[in-house]
Amino acid sequence: MPQTTGRRERKKAATRQALSEAALRLFLERGFDQVTVAQVAAAADTAVTTLFAHFPGGKEALILGDGAERAARLTAAVRERGPGVSILDALQAFLTTRGPFDPARSPEFRRSTDLVMRTPALRAYARTLWTGNEAVLAGVIAEEASRPADDLSVRVLARYVLEVPDLAALEPDPRDALKTAFDHLRRGWPGF
């Protein structure tokens, strides 16, 4: 039986959406560094405490979230890959749907991605969100490859995979750079 969202959950989601939309609009109009959380909260008609209740990571999280979604999607990309699909192929395919690698980005998502790429604080936060998933990704790779959880090779692979978005996104052709990075990873970790 489908589960319906309650009024409270819908209201929370609407508040999160209003805060995210107000933040993006203000950041694009004025620049990330020229906007305060108080201005974002006011533009969304909420209190600053409400903003931090929904986005404890502060201004950066208004655009990039908290990383929980990334961890879940990374794990799913590896665990739910099709028969005969390698772990690295699955991770590369997953990354091609993210940020500057996604060829089907909407104009709004493109503006958001461009804002992240040209704002040092947002780029640093995005990198932190990716690399913060190292233990989760190493764990699922080890599990799927039947390797010990503390296998250094698996931990190194996870670290390198999670550095790729930051490195490849800065290249003139991010999708090509992503492909090149994964080609190198495949040579270093055959069988993954």
CSV table of C-alpha atoms in Angstrom, one decimal:
chain,number,residue,atom,x,y,z
A,1,MET,CA,0.0,0.0,0.0
A,2,PRO,CA,1.5,3.4,-1.0
A,3,GLN,CA,2.6,5.5,1.9
A,4,THR,CA,1.2,9.1,2.0
A,5,THR,CA,3.2,12.0,3.3
A,6,GLY,CA,1.7,13.6,6.3
A,7,ARG,CA,0.9,17.3,6.6
A,8,ARG,CA,4.0,17.9,8.8
A,9,GLU,CA,6.4,16.2,6.4
A,10,ARG,CA,4.9,18.1,3.5
A,11,LYS,CA,5.3,21.4,5.4
A,12,LYS,CA,8.9,20.5,6.2
A,13,ALA,CA,9.6,19.7,2.6
A,14,ALA,CA,8.0,23.0,1.5
A,15,THR,CA,10.1,25.0,3.9
A,16,ARG,CA,13.3,23.2,2.8
A,17,GLN,CA,12.4,23.9,-0.8
A,18,ALA,CA,11.6,27.6,-0.1
A,19,LEU,CA,14.9,28.0,1.7
A,20,SER,CA,16.9,26.3,-1.1
A,21,GLU,CA,15.1,28.4,-3.8
A,22,ALA,CA,15.6,31.6,-1.9
A,23,ALA,CA,19.3,30.8,-1.4
A,24,LEU,CA,20.0,30.0,-5.0
A,25,ARG,CA,18.2,33.1,-6.2
A,26,LEU,CA,20.1,35.4,-3.8
A,27,PHE,CA,23.5,33.7,-4.4
A,28,LEU,CA,23.0,34.0,-8.2
A,29,GLU,CA,21.9,37.7,-7.9
A,30,ARG,CA,24.5,38.9,-5.3
A,31,GLY,CA,27.2,36.2,-5.1
A,32,PHE,CA,27.5,33.6,-2.4
A,33,ASP,CA,29.9,35.6,-0.2
A,34,GLN,CA,27.6,38.7,-0.2
A,35,VAL,CA,24.5,36.8,1.2
A,36,THR,CA,24.0,36.0,4.8
A,37,VAL,CA,21.9,33.2,6.3
A,38,ALA,CA,19.6,35.9,7.8
A,39,GLN,CA,18.9,37.3,4.3
A,40,VAL,CA,18.1,33.8,3.0
A,41,ALA,CA,15.8,33.1,5.9
A,42,ALA,CA,14.1,36.4,5.4
A,43,ALA,CA,13.6,35.8,1.7
A,44,ALA,CA,12.0,32.4,2.5
A,45,ASP,CA,9.9,34.0,5.3
A,46,THR,CA,11.4,31.8,8.0
A,47,ALA,CA,13.6,32.3,11.0
A,48,VAL,CA,17.3,31.8,11.0
A,49,THR,CA,16.8,29.0,13.6
A,50,THR,CA,14.4,27.3,11.1
A,51,LEU,CA,17.1,27.6,8.4
A,52,PHE,CA,19.7,25.9,10.6
A,53,ALA,CA,17.1,23.2,11.7
A,54,HIS,CA,16.7,22.2,8.1
A,55,PHE,CA,20.3,22.9,7.0
A,56,PRO,CA,22.7,22.5,9.9
A,57,GLY,CA,25.6,22.7,7.4
A,58,GLY,CA,24.8,26.4,6.9
A,59,LYS,CA,24.9,28.4,3.7
A,60,GLU,CA,26.8,25.7,1.7
A,61,ALA,CA,24.2,23.0,2.6
A,62,LEU,CA,21.4,25.2,1.1
A,63,ILE,CA,22.8,24.5,-2.3
A,64,LEU,CA,24.6,21.1,-1.8
A,65,GLY,CA,22.7,19.3,0.9
A,66,ASP,CA,24.3,17.3,3.7
A,67,GLY,CA,25.8,14.4,1.9
A,68,ALA,CA,23.4,11.7,3.1
A,69,GLU,CA,21.9,11.5,-0.3
A,70,ARG,CA,25.3,11.0,-1.8
A,71,ALA,CA,26.2,8.1,0.5
A,72,ALA,CA,22.9,6.4,-0.3
A,73,ARG,CA,23.3,6.9,-4.0
A,74,LEU,CA,27.0,5.8,-4.0
A,75,THR,CA,26.1,2.6,-2.1
A,76,ALA,CA,23.1,1.9,-4.4
A,77,ALA,CA,25.3,2.4,-7.5
A,78,VAL,CA,27.6,-0.3,-6.4
A,79,ARG,CA,25.1,-2.7,-4.9
A,80,GLU,CA,22.4,-2.4,-7.6
A,81,ARG,CA,24.7,-2.6,-10.6
A,82,GLY,CA,23.6,-5.0,-13.3
A,83,PRO,CA,25.0,-8.4,-14.0
A,84,GLY,CA,28.5,-8.1,-15.6
A,85,VAL,CA,28.8,-4.4,-14.6
A,86,SER,CA,32.0,-3.8,-12.8
A,87,ILE,CA,32.2,-1.7,-9.6
A,88,LEU,CA,34.2,1.0,-11.4
A,89,ASP,CA,31.8,1.1,-14.4
A,90,ALA,CA,28.9,1.5,-12.0
A,91,LEU,CA,30.6,4.3,-10.2
A,92,GLN,CA,31.5,6.1,-13.4
A,93,ALA,CA,27.9,5.8,-14.7
A,94,PHE,CA,26.6,7.2,-11.4
A,95,LEU,CA,29.0,10.2,-11.5
A,96,THR,CA,28.0,11.0,-15.1
A,97,THR,CA,24.5,11.9,-13.7
A,98,ARG,CA,26.0,14.4,-11.2
A,99,GLY,CA,26.9,18.1,-11.5
A,100,PRO,CA,29.0,19.2,-14.4
A,101,PHE,CA,29.2,15.6,-15.8
A,102,ASP,CA,25.4,15.4,-16.5
A,103,PRO,CA,24.7,16.4,-20.1
A,104,ALA,CA,20.9,16.6,-19.4
A,105,ARG,CA,21.2,19.3,-16.8
A,106,SER,CA,18.3,21.7,-16.7
A,107,PRO,CA,19.2,25.4,-17.1
A,108,GLU,CA,18.5,25.9,-13.3
A,109,PHE,CA,20.7,23.0,-12.4
A,110,ARG,CA,23.4,24.3,-14.8
A,111,ARG,CA,23.3,27.7,-13.0
A,112,SER,CA,23.6,26.0,-9.6
A,113,THR,CA,26.5,23.8,-10.8
A,114,ASP,CA,28.3,26.8,-12.3
A,115,LEU,CA,27.8,28.7,-9.0
A,116,VAL,CA,29.4,25.8,-7.1
A,117,MET,CA,32.3,25.6,-9.5
A,118,ARG,CA,33.2,29.3,-9.3
A,119,THR,CA,32.7,29.8,-5.5
A,120,PRO,CA,35.6,28.5,-3.5
A,121,ALA,CA,33.6,27.9,-0.3
A,122,LEU,CA,31.0,25.8,-2.2
A,123,ARG,CA,33.6,23.8,-4.1
A,124,ALA,CA,35.4,23.0,-0.9
A,125,TYR,CA,32.1,22.0,0.7
A,126,ALA,CA,31.2,19.8,-2.3
A,127,ARG,CA,34.6,18.1,-2.1
A,128,THR,CA,34.1,17.5,1.6
A,129,LEU,CA,30.7,15.9,0.9
A,130,TRP,CA,32.3,13.5,-1.6
A,131,THR,CA,35.3,12.6,0.5
A,132,GLY,CA,33.2,12.2,3.6
A,133,ASN,CA,31.8,9.1,2.0
A,134,GLU,CA,35.1,7.3,1.9
A,135,ALA,CA,34.4,4.8,4.7
A,136,VAL,CA,30.9,4.0,3.3
A,137,LEU,CA,32.2,3.5,-0.2
A,138,ALA,CA,35.2,1.5,0.9
A,139,GLY,CA,32.8,-0.7,2.9
A,140,VAL,CA,30.5,-1.4,0.0
A,141,ILE,CA,33.3,-2.0,-2.4
A,142,ALA,CA,35.0,-4.5,0.0
A,143,GLU,CA,31.7,-6.2,0.5
A,144,GLU,CA,30.9,-6.5,-3.2
A,145,ALA,CA,34.5,-7.5,-4.1
A,146,SER,CA,34.6,-10.1,-1.2
A,147,ARG,CA,37.6,-8.3,0.3
A,148,PRO,CA,38.3,-7.6,4.0
A,149,ALA,CA,36.8,-4.3,5.2
A,150,ASP,CA,40.2,-3.0,6.2
A,151,ASP,CA,41.9,-3.8,2.8
A,152,LEU,CA,44.1,-0.8,2.1
A,153,SER,CA,43.8,-1.3,-1.6
A,154,VAL,CA,40.0,-0.9,-1.3
A,155,ARG,CA,40.3,2.2,0.9
A,156,VAL,CA,42.7,3.8,-1.5
A,157,LEU,CA,40.4,3.1,-4.4
A,158,ALA,CA,37.4,4.6,-2.6
A,159,ARG,CA,39.5,7.7,-1.8
A,160,TYR,CA,40.6,8.1,-5.4
A,161,VAL,CA,37.0,7.6,-6.8
A,162,LEU,CA,35.8,10.3,-4.4
A,163,GLU,CA,38.5,12.8,-5.5
A,164,VAL,CA,37.6,12.4,-9.1
A,165,PRO,CA,34.5,14.8,-9.1
A,166,ASP,CA,36.6,17.7,-7.8
A,167,LEU,CA,39.5,17.1,-10.2
A,168,ALA,CA,37.6,16.3,-13.3
A,169,ALA,CA,35.0,19.1,-12.9
A,170,LEU,CA,37.7,21.7,-13.4
A,171,GLU,CA,38.8,20.4,-16.8
A,172,PRO,CA,37.6,22.1,-20.0
A,173,ASP,CA,35.6,18.9,-20.8
A,174,PRO,CA,34.5,17.4,-17.5
A,175,ARG,CA,32.9,14.3,-19.0
A,176,ASP,CA,36.0,13.5,-20.9
A,177,ALA,CA,38.1,14.1,-17.8
A,178,LEU,CA,35.8,11.8,-15.8
A,179,LYS,CA,36.3,9.1,-18.4
A,180,THR,CA,40.1,9.5,-18.4
A,181,ALA,CA,40.2,9.3,-14.6
A,182,PHE,CA,38.2,6.1,-14.6
A,183,ASP,CA,40.4,4.6,-17.3
A,184,HIS,CA,43.4,5.2,-15.0
A,185,LEU,CA,41.5,3.7,-12.1
A,186,ARG,CA,40.7,0.6,-14.1
A,187,ARG,CA,44.4,0.1,-15.0
A,188,GLY,CA,45.3,0.4,-11.3
A,189,TRP,CA,42.5,-1.8,-10.0
A,190,PRO,CA,41.7,-4.4,-12.6
A,191,GLY,CA,38.8,-6.6,-11.7
A,192,PHE,CA,37.0,-3.9,-9.8
